């Protein structure tokens, strides 16, 4: 027997156990071992039924994704399924931990499924830009009906055992002893007069949709509405729909074809890159397993404004009790009213229950007195973005907070090292930069100051994960990774308008690139007055942006900005008044207007941002190109199917990007276009950015 799979017999039950830590992935040895074990059970006259289970903490995490993109080795996962499904003796999958992807697909080829109460089941292939490729799209609809199958396959999210039992993916939920219950279940199936039918032979759940697929199609349309140019969610629907009119074996073959086509496509490559990038982002030099995070059982947030309220919610949602400190009762009331309203909306939408809302609200308390937060393990400051205000707050925190408390700032731009100097404990200070709305957005930039101690970083990483964020460790500089690159992306916005593009032209180029919003629609949403005030305080100007604000056009909140919104905030209409303003400013400044192509817009916005990313890498502000991708995917809605700016740049060709940057640098003189040394080096060597950083040629 292959070492990764063990076989034992207990009475009339053969127990086949997958042992391939950490997640019992169905690599070659496991596939081979399971088939061999099934053959052995089939041949053993004393065995009447089989239990298939996972050793260690879990059933199976699915296919071994390190094999993706390599030459496939037989037996394949579909071969494993066929072997289980065609056994003459019933096979029961005994699931604990999780059954994901191929793991769940194999269990669907068994004749019964039982799981522990805390088990989780999922077909998450869509998140890697794929469809389930081992029969999931054909067997699941036969088990629970095509609509319910789409609910599992298109979003790809885990389903708990209770829900899985309700919808019929599971036959039973086990008591204390999964294996004992699974054996009893298998023996029952073996003793029954009629052998349980394999899912390939079941058609009853498909009949309604075969007669009239309109409800299924409508449901599919709702589920894929947010697919935003991603191919995989649509391919999932196509595959499930095949169950209605394509014979089972033919549908399996087509499912496999679609799977392989997606696997070789750019989007899946990008999404697989992001899957690994997110894990890689947790690896921080100098912070290994020996660095223990501090315990955070109580937190405090300073400021109950836009960010403070959202951060307090994020913590409360993750189970951490929080005290919010504000300047006065009025500010507290305002902040709490917003929080209450947000939770009420979630209850109305059905995303949380009223009890859950009350539990979360119960974790929040408020105060105006620093003594009430002195024993918090972590404080996150989210007061006005002014160094003088922040310094006063950190001075005060240094006075009152217990020793060992972590002091974090949510600043967007300010120097975290300067802030730390206001305390006698700079090792306990760091930046924890959340994104708005902080209770929703996944990105958390963890800003490591010069003196921040490793266990403080480890704590922020652990807490970030606990509250469902995607943390990325970054260094101190103006705007850190995300906002600094955003500034470079915006540097040519005004020039593009003056030279002939309309706000709608620029926004359309962004939508076509895959962003869900362009920069001008985004500016209108966020409020143009914010940037205007910042510019005034820094003595900067922007011909068009300033003129709009001077005319009282702050964006959606005033009904007018770069667009007009007379039919509601979602209905941005190009405004001839703005076109005239732009033309007039261009004339004043002596700028000749011409047609501007979508390619030019991308070159003058996205390329500078990539260039800034390369500078950020040179300076060590981000540890690796993939960290930058994670920042942009989770904080700035960079299109997932493009894998993040740095991944996309490599796909688009660094040499081409450097050449175009040089061209625009020559033409405009704008320093955002001056190619970064790292970019030049990688382009010249024909290597990846990561290899150029490591100073070696790309051997991949
Ligand atoms: P805000 O103006 O909505 O809220 C600031 C709150 O802090 C107000 O409620 C104010 O009463 C309170 N406050 C001011 N001084 C205080 C003090 N000394 N003690 C206690 N409370 C005090 O501002 P917002 O947008 O929440 O920003 C807060 C911080 O978060 C800033 O540093 C900002 O740069 C940063 N940030 C903002 C983002 C955004 O999208 N708004 C995104 C990420 C970071």
CSV table of C-alpha atoms and ligand atoms in Angstrom, one decimal, residues 302-309 311 325-328 331 334 370 381-386 389-390 392-393 409-414 433-437 483 530, ligand 1:
chain,number,residue,atom,x,y,z
A,302,UNK,CA,-9.4,56.4,19.8
A,303,UNK,CA,-11.9,58.4,17.6
A,304,UNK,CA,-15.4,57.3,16.6
A,305,UNK,CA,-15.3,58.9,13.1
A,306,UNK,CA,-15.4,57.1,9.8
A,307,UNK,CA,-12.5,54.9,10.5
A,308,UNK,CA,-12.7,54.5,14.3
A,309,UNK,CA,-16.3,53.3,14.1
A,311,UNK,CA,-12.3,49.5,13.1
A,325,UNK,CA,-12.7,56.9,23.3
A,326,UNK,CA,-13.9,60.2,22.0
A,327,UNK,CA,-13.5,63.9,22.8
A,328,UNK,CA,-17.0,64.4,24.0
A,331,UNK,CA,-19.0,62.7,19.2
A,334,UNK,CA,-22.8,60.4,16.5
A,370,UNK,CA,-8.3,57.7,29.2
A,381,UNK,CA,-5.7,55.5,17.2
A,382,UNK,CA,-8.0,56.9,14.4
A,383,UNK,CA,-8.2,60.7,15.1
A,384,UNK,CA,-7.8,63.5,12.6
A,385,UNK,CA,-4.9,63.1,10.2
A,386,UNK,CA,-2.8,65.8,11.8
A,389,UNK,CA,-3.2,65.9,17.3
A,390,UNK,CA,-1.7,62.4,17.0
A,392,UNK,CA,-0.9,64.6,21.9
A,393,UNK,CA,-2.9,61.4,21.8
A,409,UNK,CA,-2.0,54.4,14.6
A,410,UNK,CA,-4.4,54.2,11.7
A,411,UNK,CA,-2.6,57.1,9.9
A,412,UNK,CA,-2.8,57.1,6.1
A,413,UNK,CA,0.4,59.0,5.4
A,414,UNK,CA,2.1,60.2,8.6
A,433,UNK,CA,-3.7,51.0,8.5
A,434,UNK,CA,-7.2,49.9,7.8
A,435,UNK,CA,-9.2,50.8,4.6
A,436,UNK,CA,-12.7,52.3,4.4
A,437,UNK,CA,-15.2,50.9,5.3
A,483,UNK,CA,-1.7,55.3,-1.0
A,530,UNK,CA,-10.9,66.3,0.9
B,1,LIG,P1,-13.0,61.5,11.0
B,1,LIG,O1,-12.8,62.9,10.9
B,1,LIG,O2,-14.2,60.8,10.4
B,1,LIG,O3,-12.9,61.0,12.5
B,1,LIG,C1,-11.9,61.4,13.4
B,1,LIG,C2,-12.6,61.3,14.8
B,1,LIG,O4,-11.6,61.5,15.7
B,1,LIG,C3,-13.7,62.3,15.0
B,1,LIG,O5,-14.8,61.7,15.4
B,1,LIG,C4,-13.1,63.2,16.1
B,1,LIG,O6,-14.1,63.6,17.0
B,1,LIG,C5,-12.1,62.3,16.8
B,1,LIG,N1,-11.0,62.9,17.5
B,1,LIG,C6,-10.2,63.9,17.0
B,1,LIG,N2,-9.3,64.3,17.9
B,1,LIG,C7,-9.5,63.4,19.0
B,1,LIG,C8,-8.9,63.3,20.2
B,1,LIG,N3,-7.8,64.1,20.5
B,1,LIG,N4,-9.3,62.4,21.1
B,1,LIG,C9,-10.3,61.6,20.7
B,1,LIG,N5,-11.0,61.7,19.6
B,1,LIG,C10,-10.6,62.6,18.7
B,1,LIG,O7,-11.6,60.9,10.3
B,1,LIG,P2,-11.4,59.4,9.7
B,1,LIG,O8,-11.7,59.5,8.2
B,1,LIG,O9,-12.0,58.4,10.5
B,1,LIG,O10,-9.8,59.3,9.8
B,1,LIG,C11,-9.2,59.0,11.0
B,1,LIG,C12,-7.8,58.5,10.7
B,1,LIG,O11,-7.8,57.4,9.8
B,1,LIG,C13,-6.9,59.6,10.0
B,1,LIG,O12,-5.6,59.4,10.4
B,1,LIG,C14,-7.0,59.1,8.5
B,1,LIG,O13,-5.9,59.5,7.8
B,1,LIG,C15,-7.0,57.6,8.7
B,1,LIG,N6,-7.6,56.9,7.6
B,1,LIG,C16,-8.8,57.4,6.9
B,1,LIG,C17,-9.3,56.7,5.9
B,1,LIG,C18,-10.6,57.1,5.3
B,1,LIG,O14,-10.9,56.6,4.2
B,1,LIG,N7,-11.3,58.1,5.8
B,1,LIG,C19,-8.7,55.4,5.4
B,1,LIG,C20,-7.6,55.0,6.2
B,1,LIG,C21,-7.1,55.7,7.2
